[in-house]
Amino acid sequence: QMQLLESGGGLVQAGDSLRLSCAASGRTFSSYAMGWLGWFRQSPKKEREFVAAIRWSGDNSSYADSVKGRFTISRDNAKNTVDLQMNSLKPEDTAVYYCVGRVGPRLAITRAMYDYWGQGTQVTVSS
């Protein structure tokens, strides 16, 4: 089993930046041949949605259209962490952000495909 713990959420103003970090513990991806780490988010009036994901090897990443060009996902295999750098934040980015992980070679953008979830961290962007 893998445990994921997010940190870095908070209250910021529109246009500001924020960096989320997720620490993986337990059986991390170094134990698997392939895997993905990523982020989903959920706001009160929306379904939980895909934000970004990166292959554990670091050679492939993907972003939702709504964050492309503003958010950057990165991972540090030595530290077993995955970060989400969020720039030019907008009020519509306000949500609880969840760190996720899945085992397997293919990218997935649906929540059902992710095996591991963190507890979530709140990001609030004021206008």
Tab-separated table of C-alpha atoms in Angstrom:
chain	number	residue	atom	x	y	z
A	1	GLN	CA	0.000	0.000	0.000
A	2	MET	CA	1.019	3.545	-0.632
A	3	GLN	CA	0.142	6.537	1.500
A	4	LEU	CA	-0.018	10.057	0.080
A	5	LEU	CA	0.119	13.239	2.136
A	6	GLU	CA	-0.438	16.678	0.647
A	7	SER	CA	0.814	20.011	1.930
A	8	GLY	CA	1.030	23.605	0.749
A	9	GLY	CA	-2.578	24.673	0.369
A	10	GLY	CA	-3.798	28.049	1.533
A	11	LEU	CA	-5.530	31.328	0.760
A	12	VAL	CA	-4.083	33.509	-1.994
A	13	GLN	CA	-5.222	36.312	-4.263
A	14	ALA	CA	-5.922	36.045	-7.954
A	15	GLY	CA	-2.684	36.175	-9.919
A	16	ASP	CA	-0.605	34.743	-7.089
A	17	SER	CA	1.351	31.487	-7.089
A	18	LEU	CA	1.186	28.489	-4.800
A	19	ARG	CA	3.100	25.225	-4.654
A	20	LEU	CA	1.538	21.987	-3.508
A	21	SER	CA	3.641	19.049	-2.448
A	22	CYS	CA	2.750	15.400	-1.965
A	23	ALA	CA	4.877	12.920	-0.069
A	24	ALA	CA	4.487	9.226	-0.831
A	25	SER	CA	5.276	6.632	1.808
A	26	GLY	CA	4.837	2.932	2.227
A	27	ARG	CA	5.248	0.970	-0.951
A	28	THR	CA	6.265	3.717	-3.359
A	29	PHE	CA	6.647	3.551	-7.093
A	30	SER	CA	10.223	2.415	-6.861
A	31	SER	CA	8.673	-0.971	-6.094
A	32	TYR	CA	6.653	-0.998	-9.310
A	33	ALA	CA	7.731	-1.175	-12.916
A	34	MET	CA	5.540	1.753	-13.937
A	35	GLY	CA	3.183	4.223	-12.358
A	36	TRP	CA	1.758	7.696	-12.377
A	37	LEU	CA	1.392	10.378	-9.752
A	38	GLY	CA	-0.893	13.317	-10.161
A	39	TRP	CA	-3.487	15.745	-8.862
A	40	PHE	CA	-7.256	15.984	-8.945
A	41	ARG	CA	-9.383	18.773	-7.519
A	42	GLN	CA	-12.932	19.242	-6.380
A	43	SER	CA	-14.902	22.405	-5.738
A	44	PRO	CA	-18.316	22.393	-4.035
A	45	LYS	CA	-20.347	22.678	-7.219
A	46	LYS	CA	-18.270	20.457	-9.491
A	47	GLU	CA	-17.332	16.848	-9.935
A	48	ARG	CA	-13.829	15.842	-8.924
A	49	GLU	CA	-11.682	16.590	-11.960
A	50	PHE	CA	-8.264	15.706	-13.307
A	51	VAL	CA	-5.623	18.432	-13.034
A	52	ALA	CA	-2.270	16.928	-13.978
A	53	ALA	CA	-0.251	13.719	-13.878
A	54	ILE	CA	3.345	12.674	-14.389
A	55	ARG	CA	4.814	9.278	-15.067
A	56	TRP	CA	7.032	8.069	-12.290
A	57	SER	CA	9.955	7.958	-14.712
A	58	GLY	CA	9.352	11.657	-15.429
A	59	ASP	CA	9.309	11.241	-19.199
A	60	ASN	CA	5.652	12.030	-19.709
A	61	SER	CA	3.136	14.407	-18.171
A	62	SER	CA	-0.329	15.649	-18.944
A	63	TYR	CA	-2.503	18.598	-17.933
A	64	ALA	CA	-6.139	19.563	-18.023
A	65	ASP	CA	-6.822	22.295	-20.563
A	66	SER	CA	-7.969	24.618	-17.795
A	67	VAL	CA	-4.518	24.665	-16.163
A	68	LYS	CA	-2.223	24.152	-19.125
A	69	GLY	CA	0.421	26.865	-19.270
A	70	ARG	CA	-0.185	27.898	-15.656
A	71	PHE	CA	0.475	24.729	-13.645
A	72	THR	CA	3.578	22.540	-13.698
A	73	ILE	CA	3.848	19.076	-12.216
A	74	SER	CA	7.194	17.618	-11.181
A	75	ARG	CA	8.463	14.680	-9.165
A	76	ASP	CA	11.521	13.809	-7.132
A	77	ASN	CA	12.062	10.071	-7.079
A	78	ALA	CA	14.755	10.269	-4.434
A	79	LYS	CA	12.386	12.041	-2.054
A	80	ASN	CA	9.239	10.228	-3.246
A	81	THR	CA	7.456	13.511	-3.764
A	82	VAL	CA	5.348	15.070	-6.492
A	83	ASP	CA	4.786	18.816	-6.614
A	84	LEU	CA	2.297	21.048	-8.367
A	85	GLN	CA	3.476	24.582	-9.062
A	86	MET	CA	0.445	26.771	-9.658
A	87	ASN	CA	0.942	30.206	-11.207
A	88	SER	CA	-1.497	32.926	-12.273
A	89	LEU	CA	-4.141	31.490	-10.005
A	90	LYS	CA	-7.774	32.295	-10.677
A	91	PRO	CA	-10.814	32.186	-8.395
A	92	GLU	CA	-12.070	29.199	-10.380
A	93	ASP	CA	-8.996	27.266	-9.224
A	94	THR	CA	-10.475	27.267	-5.723
A	95	ALA	CA	-10.919	23.628	-4.697
A	96	VAL	CA	-9.668	20.826	-2.528
A	97	TYR	CA	-6.644	19.358	-4.286
A	98	TYR	CA	-5.966	15.640	-4.000
A	99	CYS	CA	-2.708	13.850	-4.673
A	100	VAL	CA	-3.268	10.572	-6.507
A	101	GLY	CA	-1.294	7.588	-7.661
A	102	ARG	CA	-1.844	4.633	-9.923
A	103	VAL	CA	0.113	1.592	-10.980
A	104	GLY	CA	0.344	0.878	-14.674
A	105	PRO	CA	1.913	2.148	-17.885
A	106	ARG	CA	-0.918	4.307	-19.210
A	107	LEU	CA	-2.062	7.787	-18.345
A	108	ALA	CA	-5.543	8.007	-16.859
A	109	ILE	CA	-7.690	11.083	-16.304
A	110	THR	CA	-10.670	9.452	-14.621
A	111	ARG	CA	-10.782	9.174	-10.855
A	112	ALA	CA	-11.755	5.508	-10.916
A	113	MET	CA	-8.392	4.633	-12.461
A	114	TYR	CA	-6.399	5.889	-9.502
A	115	ASP	CA	-5.616	3.439	-6.742
A	116	TYR	CA	-4.255	5.801	-4.115
A	117	TRP	CA	-5.558	9.108	-2.784
A	118	GLY	CA	-4.388	11.659	-0.267
A	119	GLN	CA	-6.707	13.422	2.162
A	120	GLY	CA	-6.695	16.658	0.191
A	121	THR	CA	-5.525	20.206	0.790
A	122	GLN	CA	-7.654	23.326	0.403
A	123	VAL	CA	-6.684	26.014	-2.081
A	124	THR	CA	-8.709	29.215	-2.015
A	125	VAL	CA	-8.139	32.006	-4.538
A	126	SER	CA	-9.819	35.307	-3.784
A	127	SER	CA	-10.702	37.817	-6.494
